Short mmCIF file of C-alpha atoms in Angstrom, two decimals:
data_model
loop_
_atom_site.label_atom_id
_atom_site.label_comp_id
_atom_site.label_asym_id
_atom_site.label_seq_id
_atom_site.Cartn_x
_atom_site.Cartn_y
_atom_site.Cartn_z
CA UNK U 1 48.08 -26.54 -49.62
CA UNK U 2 49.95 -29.97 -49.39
CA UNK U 3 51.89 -28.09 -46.24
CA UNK U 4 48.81 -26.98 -44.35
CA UNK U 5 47.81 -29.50 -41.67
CA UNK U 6 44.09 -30.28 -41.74
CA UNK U 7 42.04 -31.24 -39.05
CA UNK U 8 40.15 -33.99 -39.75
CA UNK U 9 37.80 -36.73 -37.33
CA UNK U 10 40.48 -38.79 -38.54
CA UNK U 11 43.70 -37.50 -37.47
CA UNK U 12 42.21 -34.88 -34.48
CA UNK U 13 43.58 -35.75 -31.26
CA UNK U 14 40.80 -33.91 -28.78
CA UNK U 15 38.02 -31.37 -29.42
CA UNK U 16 39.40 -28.01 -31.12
CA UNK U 17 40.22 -25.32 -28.75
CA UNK U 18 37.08 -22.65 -28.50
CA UNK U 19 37.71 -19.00 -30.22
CA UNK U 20 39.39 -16.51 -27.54
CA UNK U 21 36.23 -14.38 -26.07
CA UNK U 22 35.60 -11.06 -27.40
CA UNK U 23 37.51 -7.76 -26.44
CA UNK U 24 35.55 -5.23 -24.56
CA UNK U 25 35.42 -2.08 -26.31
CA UNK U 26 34.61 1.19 -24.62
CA UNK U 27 33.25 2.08 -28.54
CA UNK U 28 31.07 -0.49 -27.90
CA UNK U 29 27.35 0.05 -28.56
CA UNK U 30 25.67 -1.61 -25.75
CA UNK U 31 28.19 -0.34 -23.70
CA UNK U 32 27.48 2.96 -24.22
CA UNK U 33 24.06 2.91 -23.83
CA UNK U 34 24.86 1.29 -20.77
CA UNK U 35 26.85 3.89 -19.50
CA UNK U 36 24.36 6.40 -20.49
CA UNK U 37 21.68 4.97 -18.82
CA UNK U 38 23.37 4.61 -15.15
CA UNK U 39 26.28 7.10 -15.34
CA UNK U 40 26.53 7.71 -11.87
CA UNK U 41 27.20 3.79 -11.10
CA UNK U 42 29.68 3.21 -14.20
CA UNK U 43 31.58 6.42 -13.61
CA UNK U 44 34.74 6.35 -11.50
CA UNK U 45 35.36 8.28 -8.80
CA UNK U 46 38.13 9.69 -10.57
CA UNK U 47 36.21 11.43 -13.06
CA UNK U 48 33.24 12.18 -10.55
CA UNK U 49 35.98 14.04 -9.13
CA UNK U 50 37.06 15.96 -12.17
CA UNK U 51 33.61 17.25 -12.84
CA UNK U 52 33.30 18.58 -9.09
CA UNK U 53 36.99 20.23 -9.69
CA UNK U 54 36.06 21.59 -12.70
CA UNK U 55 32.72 23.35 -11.46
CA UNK U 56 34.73 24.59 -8.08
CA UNK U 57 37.36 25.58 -9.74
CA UNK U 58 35.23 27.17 -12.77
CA UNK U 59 38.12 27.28 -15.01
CA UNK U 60 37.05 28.44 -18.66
CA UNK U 61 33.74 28.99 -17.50
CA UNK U 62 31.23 31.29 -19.90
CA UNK U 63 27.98 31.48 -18.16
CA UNK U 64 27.38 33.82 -14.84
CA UNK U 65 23.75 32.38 -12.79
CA UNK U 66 22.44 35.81 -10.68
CA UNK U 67 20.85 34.30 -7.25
CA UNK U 68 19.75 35.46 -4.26
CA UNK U 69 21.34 38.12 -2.29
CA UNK U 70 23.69 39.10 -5.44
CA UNK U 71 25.32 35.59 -5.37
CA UNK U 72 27.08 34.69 -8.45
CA UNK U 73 28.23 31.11 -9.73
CA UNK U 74 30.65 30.48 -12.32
CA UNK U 75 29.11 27.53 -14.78
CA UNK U 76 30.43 26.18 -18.21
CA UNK U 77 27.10 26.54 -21.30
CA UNK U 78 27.90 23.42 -22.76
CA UNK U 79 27.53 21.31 -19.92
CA UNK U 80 24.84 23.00 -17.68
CA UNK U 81 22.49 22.93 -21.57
CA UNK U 82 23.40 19.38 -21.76
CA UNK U 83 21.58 18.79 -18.80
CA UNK U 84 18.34 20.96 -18.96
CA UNK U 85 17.26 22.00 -22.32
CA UNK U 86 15.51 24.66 -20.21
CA UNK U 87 18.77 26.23 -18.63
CA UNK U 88 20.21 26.03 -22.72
CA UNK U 89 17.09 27.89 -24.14
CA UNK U 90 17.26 30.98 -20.69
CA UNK U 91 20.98 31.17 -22.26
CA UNK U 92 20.30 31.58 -25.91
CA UNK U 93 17.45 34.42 -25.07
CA UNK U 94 20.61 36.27 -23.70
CA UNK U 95 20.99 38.46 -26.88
CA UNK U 96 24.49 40.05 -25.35
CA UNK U 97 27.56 39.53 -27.86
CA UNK U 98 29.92 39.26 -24.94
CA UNK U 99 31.44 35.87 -24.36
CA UNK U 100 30.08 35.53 -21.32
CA UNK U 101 26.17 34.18 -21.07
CA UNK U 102 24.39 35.34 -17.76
CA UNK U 103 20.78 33.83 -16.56
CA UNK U 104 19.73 34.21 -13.35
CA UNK U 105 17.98 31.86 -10.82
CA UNK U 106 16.36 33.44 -7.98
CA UNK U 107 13.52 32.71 -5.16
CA UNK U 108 15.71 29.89 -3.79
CA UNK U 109 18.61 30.31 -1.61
CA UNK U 110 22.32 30.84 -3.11
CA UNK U 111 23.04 27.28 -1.39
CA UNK U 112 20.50 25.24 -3.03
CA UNK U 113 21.26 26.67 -6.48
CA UNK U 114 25.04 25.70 -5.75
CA UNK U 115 24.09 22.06 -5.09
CA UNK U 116 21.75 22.04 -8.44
CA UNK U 117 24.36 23.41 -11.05
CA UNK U 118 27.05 21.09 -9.22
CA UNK U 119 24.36 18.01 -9.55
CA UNK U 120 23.98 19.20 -13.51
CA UNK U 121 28.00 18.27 -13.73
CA UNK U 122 28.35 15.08 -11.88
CA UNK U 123 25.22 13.71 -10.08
CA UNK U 124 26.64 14.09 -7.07
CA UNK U 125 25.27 15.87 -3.62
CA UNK U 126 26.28 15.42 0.07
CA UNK U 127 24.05 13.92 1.87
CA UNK U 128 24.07 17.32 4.31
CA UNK U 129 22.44 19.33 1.31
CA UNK U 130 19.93 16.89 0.04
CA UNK U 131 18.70 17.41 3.51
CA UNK U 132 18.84 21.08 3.89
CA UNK U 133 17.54 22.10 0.44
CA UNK U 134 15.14 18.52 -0.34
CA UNK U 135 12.49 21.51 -1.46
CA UNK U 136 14.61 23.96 -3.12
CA UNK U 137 16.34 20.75 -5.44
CA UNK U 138 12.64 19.39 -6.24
CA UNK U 139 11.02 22.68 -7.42
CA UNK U 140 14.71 23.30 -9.57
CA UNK U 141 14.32 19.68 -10.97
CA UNK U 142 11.11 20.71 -11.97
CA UNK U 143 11.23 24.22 -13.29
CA UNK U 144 14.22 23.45 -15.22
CA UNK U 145 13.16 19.64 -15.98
CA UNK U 146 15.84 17.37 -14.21
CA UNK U 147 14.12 14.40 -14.06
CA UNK U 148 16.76 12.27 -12.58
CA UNK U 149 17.22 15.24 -9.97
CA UNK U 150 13.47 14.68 -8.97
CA UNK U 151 13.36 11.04 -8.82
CA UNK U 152 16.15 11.18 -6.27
CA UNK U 153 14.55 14.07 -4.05
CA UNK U 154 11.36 11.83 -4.26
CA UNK U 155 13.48 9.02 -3.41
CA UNK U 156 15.14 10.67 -0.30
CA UNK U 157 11.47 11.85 1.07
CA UNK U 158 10.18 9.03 0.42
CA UNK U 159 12.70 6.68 2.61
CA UNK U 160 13.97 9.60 5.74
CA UNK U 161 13.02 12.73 5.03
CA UNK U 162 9.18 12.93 5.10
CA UNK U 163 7.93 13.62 8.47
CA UNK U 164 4.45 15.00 10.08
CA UNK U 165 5.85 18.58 10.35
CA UNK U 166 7.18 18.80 6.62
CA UNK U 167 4.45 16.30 5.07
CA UNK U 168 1.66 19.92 4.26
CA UNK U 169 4.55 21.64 2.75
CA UNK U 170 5.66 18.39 1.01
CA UNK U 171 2.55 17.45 -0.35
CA UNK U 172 2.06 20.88 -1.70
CA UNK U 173 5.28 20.92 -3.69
CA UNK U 174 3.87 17.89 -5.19
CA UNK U 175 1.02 19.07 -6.40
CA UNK U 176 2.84 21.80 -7.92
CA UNK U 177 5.84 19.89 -9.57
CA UNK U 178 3.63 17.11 -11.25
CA UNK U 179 5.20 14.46 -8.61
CA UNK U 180 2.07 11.79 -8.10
CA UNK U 181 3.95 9.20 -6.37
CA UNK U 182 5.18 11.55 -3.67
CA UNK U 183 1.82 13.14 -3.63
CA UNK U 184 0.33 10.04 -2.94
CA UNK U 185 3.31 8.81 0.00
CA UNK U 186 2.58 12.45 1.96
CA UNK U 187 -1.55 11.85 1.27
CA UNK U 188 -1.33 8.49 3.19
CA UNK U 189 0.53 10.32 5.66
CA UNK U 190 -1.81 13.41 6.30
CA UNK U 191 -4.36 10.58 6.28
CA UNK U 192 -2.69 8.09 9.07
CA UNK U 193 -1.14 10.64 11.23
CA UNK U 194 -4.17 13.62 10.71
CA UNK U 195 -3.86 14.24 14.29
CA UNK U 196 0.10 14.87 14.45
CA UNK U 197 -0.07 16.84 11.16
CA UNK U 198 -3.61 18.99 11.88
CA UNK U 199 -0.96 20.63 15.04
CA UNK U 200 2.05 21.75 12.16
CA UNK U 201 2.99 24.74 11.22
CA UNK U 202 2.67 23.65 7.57
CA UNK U 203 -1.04 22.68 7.85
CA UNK U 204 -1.46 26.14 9.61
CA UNK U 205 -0.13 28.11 7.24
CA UNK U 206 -1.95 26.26 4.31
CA UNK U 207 -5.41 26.66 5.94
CA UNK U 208 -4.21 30.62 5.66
CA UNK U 209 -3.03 30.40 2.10
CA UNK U 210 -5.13 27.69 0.54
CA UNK U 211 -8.64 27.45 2.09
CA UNK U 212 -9.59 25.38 -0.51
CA UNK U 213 -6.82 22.70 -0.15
CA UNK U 214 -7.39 22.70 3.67
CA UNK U 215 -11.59 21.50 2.87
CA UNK U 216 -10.16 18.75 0.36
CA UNK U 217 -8.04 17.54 2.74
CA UNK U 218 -10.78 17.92 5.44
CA UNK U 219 -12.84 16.04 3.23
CA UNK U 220 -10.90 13.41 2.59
CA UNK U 221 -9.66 12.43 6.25
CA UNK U 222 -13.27 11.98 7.21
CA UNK U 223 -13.95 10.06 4.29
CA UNK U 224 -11.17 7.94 5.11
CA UNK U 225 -12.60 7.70 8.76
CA UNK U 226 -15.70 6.86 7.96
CA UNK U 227 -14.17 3.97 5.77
CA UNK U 228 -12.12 2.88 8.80
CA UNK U 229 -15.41 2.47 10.31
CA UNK U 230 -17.14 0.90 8.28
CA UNK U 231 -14.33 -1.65 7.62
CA UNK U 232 -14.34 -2.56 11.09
CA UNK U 233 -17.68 -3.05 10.90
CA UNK U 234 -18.05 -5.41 8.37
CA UNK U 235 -15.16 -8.05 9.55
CA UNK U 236 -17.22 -7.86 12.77
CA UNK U 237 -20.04 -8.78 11.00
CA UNK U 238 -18.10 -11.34 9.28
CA UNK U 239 -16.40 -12.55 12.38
CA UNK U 240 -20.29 -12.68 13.50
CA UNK U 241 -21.01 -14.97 10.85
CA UNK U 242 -18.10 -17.31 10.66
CA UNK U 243 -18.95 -17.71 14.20
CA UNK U 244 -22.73 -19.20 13.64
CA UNK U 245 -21.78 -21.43 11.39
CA UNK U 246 -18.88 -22.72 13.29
CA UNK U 247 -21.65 -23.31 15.93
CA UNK U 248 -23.77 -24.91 13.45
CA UNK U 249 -21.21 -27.36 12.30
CA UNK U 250 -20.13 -28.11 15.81
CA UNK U 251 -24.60 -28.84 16.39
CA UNK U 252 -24.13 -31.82 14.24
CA UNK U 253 -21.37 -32.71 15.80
CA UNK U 254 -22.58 -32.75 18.83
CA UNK U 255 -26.10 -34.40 18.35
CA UNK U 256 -24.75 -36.44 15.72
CA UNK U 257 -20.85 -37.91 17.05
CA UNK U 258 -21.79 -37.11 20.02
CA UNK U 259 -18.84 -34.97 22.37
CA UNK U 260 -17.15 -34.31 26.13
CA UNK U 261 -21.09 -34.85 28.01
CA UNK U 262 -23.59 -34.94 25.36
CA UNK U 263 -24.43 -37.17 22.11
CA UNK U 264 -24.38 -40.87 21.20
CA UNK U 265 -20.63 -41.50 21.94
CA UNK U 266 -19.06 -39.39 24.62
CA UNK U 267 -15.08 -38.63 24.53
CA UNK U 268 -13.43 -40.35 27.52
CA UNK U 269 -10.78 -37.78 27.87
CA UNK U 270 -12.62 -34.59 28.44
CA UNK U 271 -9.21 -32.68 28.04
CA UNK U 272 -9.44 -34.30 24.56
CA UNK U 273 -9.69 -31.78 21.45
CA UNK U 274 -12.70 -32.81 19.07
CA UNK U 275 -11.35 -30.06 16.58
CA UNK U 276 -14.86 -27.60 16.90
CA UNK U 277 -14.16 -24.66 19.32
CA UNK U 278 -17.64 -23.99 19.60
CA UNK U 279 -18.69 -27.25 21.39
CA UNK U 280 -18.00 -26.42 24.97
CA UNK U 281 -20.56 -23.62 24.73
CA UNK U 282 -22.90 -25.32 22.89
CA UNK U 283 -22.88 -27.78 25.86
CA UNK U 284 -23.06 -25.91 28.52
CA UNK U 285 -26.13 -23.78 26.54
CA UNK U 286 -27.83 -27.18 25.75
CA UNK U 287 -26.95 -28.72 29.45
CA UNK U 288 -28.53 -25.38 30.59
CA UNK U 289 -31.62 -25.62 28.42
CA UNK U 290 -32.48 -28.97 29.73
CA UNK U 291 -32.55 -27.85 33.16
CA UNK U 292 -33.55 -24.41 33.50
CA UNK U 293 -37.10 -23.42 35.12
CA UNK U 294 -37.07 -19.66 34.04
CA UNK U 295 -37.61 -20.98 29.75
CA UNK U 296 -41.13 -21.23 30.32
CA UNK U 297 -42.12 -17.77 32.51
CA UNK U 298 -43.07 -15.06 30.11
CA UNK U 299 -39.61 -12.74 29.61
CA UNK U 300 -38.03 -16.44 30.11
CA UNK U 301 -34.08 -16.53 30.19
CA UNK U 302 -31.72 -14.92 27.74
CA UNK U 303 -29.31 -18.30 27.99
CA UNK U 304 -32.42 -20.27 26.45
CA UNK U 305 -33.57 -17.38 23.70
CA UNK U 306 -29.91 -17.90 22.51
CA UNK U 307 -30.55 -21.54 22.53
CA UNK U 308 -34.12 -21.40 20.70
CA UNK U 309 -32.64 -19.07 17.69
CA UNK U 310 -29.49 -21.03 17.19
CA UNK U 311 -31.94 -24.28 16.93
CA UNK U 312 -34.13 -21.94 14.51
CA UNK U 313 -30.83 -20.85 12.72
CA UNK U 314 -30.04 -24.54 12.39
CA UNK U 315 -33.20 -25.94 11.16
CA UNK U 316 -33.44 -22.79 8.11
CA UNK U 317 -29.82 -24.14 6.79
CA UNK U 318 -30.58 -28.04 7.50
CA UNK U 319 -30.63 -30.24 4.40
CA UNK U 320 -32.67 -32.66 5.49
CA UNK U 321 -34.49 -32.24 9.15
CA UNK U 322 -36.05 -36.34 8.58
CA UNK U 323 -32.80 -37.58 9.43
CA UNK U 324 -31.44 -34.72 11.09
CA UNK U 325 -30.32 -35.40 14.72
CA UNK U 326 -30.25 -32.11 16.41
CA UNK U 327 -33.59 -31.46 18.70
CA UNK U 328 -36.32 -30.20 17.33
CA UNK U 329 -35.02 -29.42 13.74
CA UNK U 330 -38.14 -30.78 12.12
CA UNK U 331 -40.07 -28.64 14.42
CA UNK U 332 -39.01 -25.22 13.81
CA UNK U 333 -39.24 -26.17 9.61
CA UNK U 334 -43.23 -26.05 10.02
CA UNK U 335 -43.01 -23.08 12.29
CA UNK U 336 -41.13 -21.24 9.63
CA UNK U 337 -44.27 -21.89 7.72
CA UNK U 338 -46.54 -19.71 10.29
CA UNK U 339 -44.10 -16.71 10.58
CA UNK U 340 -44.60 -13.15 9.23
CA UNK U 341 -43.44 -12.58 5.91
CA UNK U 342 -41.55 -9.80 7.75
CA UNK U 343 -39.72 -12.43 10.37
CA UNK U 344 -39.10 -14.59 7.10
CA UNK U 345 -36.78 -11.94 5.31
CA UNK U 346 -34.96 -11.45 8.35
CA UNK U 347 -34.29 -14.98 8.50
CA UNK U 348 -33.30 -15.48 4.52
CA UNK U 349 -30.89 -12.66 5.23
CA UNK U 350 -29.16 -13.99 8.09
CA UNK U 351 -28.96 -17.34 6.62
CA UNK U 352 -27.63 -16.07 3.12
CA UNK U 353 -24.93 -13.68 5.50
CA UNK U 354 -24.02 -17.32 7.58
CA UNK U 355 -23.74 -19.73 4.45
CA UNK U 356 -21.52 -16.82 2.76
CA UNK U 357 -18.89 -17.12 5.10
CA UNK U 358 -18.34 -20.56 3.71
CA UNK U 359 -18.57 -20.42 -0.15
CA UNK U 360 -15.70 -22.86 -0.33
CA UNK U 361 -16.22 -26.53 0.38
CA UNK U 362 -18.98 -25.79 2.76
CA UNK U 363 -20.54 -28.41 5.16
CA UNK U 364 -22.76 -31.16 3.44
CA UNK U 365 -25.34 -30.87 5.63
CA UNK U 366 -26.37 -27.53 5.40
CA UNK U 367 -27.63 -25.50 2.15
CA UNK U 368 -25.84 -23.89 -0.35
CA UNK U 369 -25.47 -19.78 -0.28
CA UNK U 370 -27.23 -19.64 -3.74
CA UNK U 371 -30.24 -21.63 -2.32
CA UNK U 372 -31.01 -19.32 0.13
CA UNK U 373 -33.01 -17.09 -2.58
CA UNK U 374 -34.27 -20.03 -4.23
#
């Protein structure tokens, strides 16, 4: 002990040196699960490669798969049940005492069933056969529950391979192999391009084979239509609104600042923005109004009927009308007390539709939306 040197604050030179970092371990836990999770990123190509050598090559291989056409493919048990517990129960119902397990997988072409058992080894495909057999590999992920095999077909329709003359057969598979997302993705297709897809071969053949399908689908394209519509017509009533009340706002303005040819204070610059768009119509109707000889013959002039019910319009929203400056506010506030009770509704429901527009920090001279009622 009288040996040992001792660090002490007393006879330390500098800061101790830090403990050396840890040594990765491929027995690591999280490492594993890492790798388990994401094989195909943290496996090397190398070994990629030695799983597609090993299926080509099928060397020690103890389970025949029967497809189409008499094809036969060579497969090892113990890694094809690895990867589908439904492949590993087809190869214990095989009750032969031979070494050799046979299953077979049929109604989907030699091919396709080539680039599924290779996928089962390594998670790999050319890019060539996820295009040709897309299908085939979705209803095989399915049937013999491959999930990651799904996610990628869904993946690959998803981003190039969905069109409008695959999107009916598509959408069916879908249905059929519990795949909502992609359901949904070829829906919104069927639904945006109907007229492209109503001309396919695939929506021809399903209106043969599934008449019931073909009215859903009927059924929901004109909903969707008549949603469109109805859309459209609502931000034109809204564009409508926001209008008016830009009109009103720019009223006060007008009678109140004054602007380019009318009010108290004129601008000297007529090229001058006052920041309301509305004003130069509202002049040119009020200039008009002023002047015109046709507002008092019976039929009078559509300019000035514009002018009257945006004055009415003002005067129903107008705070106060005693110190209001716009013409005739005050006016039109004890006609409203002569009109139909028929007229009056109208009115409270165009006003309430107007002041709606601006629930926000609306003007301070004009009601409140939830006063209209009152």
């Amino acid at each position: 002990m009288e040996n040992m040197d001792v660090i002490s604050p007393e006879n330390a030179s500098g800061p101790p040196s830090p403990p050396p970092p840890p040594v990765k371990s491929n027995s690591g836990t999280m490492w594993k699960k890492s790798t388990l999770q994401k094989c195909n990123i943290f496996a090397s190509k190398a070994t990629r490669d030695a799983w597609d050598r090993m299926f080509d090559e099928a060397h020690g291989a103890d389970v025949l798969i029967h497809t189409d056409d008499n094809g036969l493919i060579y497969a090892h048990s113990n890694v094809i049940g690895m990867a589908s517990d439904v492949i590993r129960g087809l190869m214990k119902q095989d009750k032969k005492n031979s070494r050799c397990k046979s299953i077979s997988i049929l109604g989907v072409p030699h091919d396709a069933v080539r680039v599924f058992i290779r996928f089962l080894y390594s998670s790999c495909y050319e890019k060539q056969d996820m295009e040709d057999f897309a299908m085939h590999l979705l209803v095989l992920s399915h049937v013999y529950v491959v999930p990651h095999l799904k996610r990628v077909c869904e993946s690959h329709f998803e981003n190039t391979l969905l069109n409008e003359e695959n999107v009916i057969d598509v959408f069916q598979l879908a249905l059929l192999c519990d795949a909502p997302r992609l359901g949904l993705l070829c829906h919104r297709m069927i639904l945006k391009s109907f007229e492209e897809v109503s001309t396919s071969q695939g929506w021809i053949a399903m209106k043969q084979s599934h008449p019931s399908l073909h009215k859903e689908l009927l059924r929901s394209v004109s909903y969707e239509l008549n949603s469109l519509k109805q859309r459209s017509r609502k931000q034109k009533e809204i564009q409508t609104y926001t209008q008016l009340y830009d009109a009103m706002e720019a009223f006060v303005h007008i009678c109140r600042d004054g602007c380019r040819e009318i009010g108290p204070t004129k601008i000297k610059n007529p090229h001058v923005s006052c920041g309301f768009q509305a004003c130069n119509g509202l002049e040119m109707l009020l200039k008009h109004l002023a002047g015109c000889k046709l507002r008092s013959i019976p039929g009078g002039c559509s300019r000035c009927k514009r002018m009257w019910q945006l004055l009415e319009l003002h005067s129903r929203i107008c705070v106060d009308s005693e110190q209001c400056k716009v013409p005739l506010c005050s006016s039109f506030k004890e006609r409203m007390k002569k009109q139909s009770r028929k007229d009056e509704k109208r009115w409270k429901l165009l006003v309430k539709n107007v002041l709606s527009t601006k629930r926000i920090g609306g003007s301070p001279f004009f009601l409140q939306a939830i006063d209209v009622n009152m």
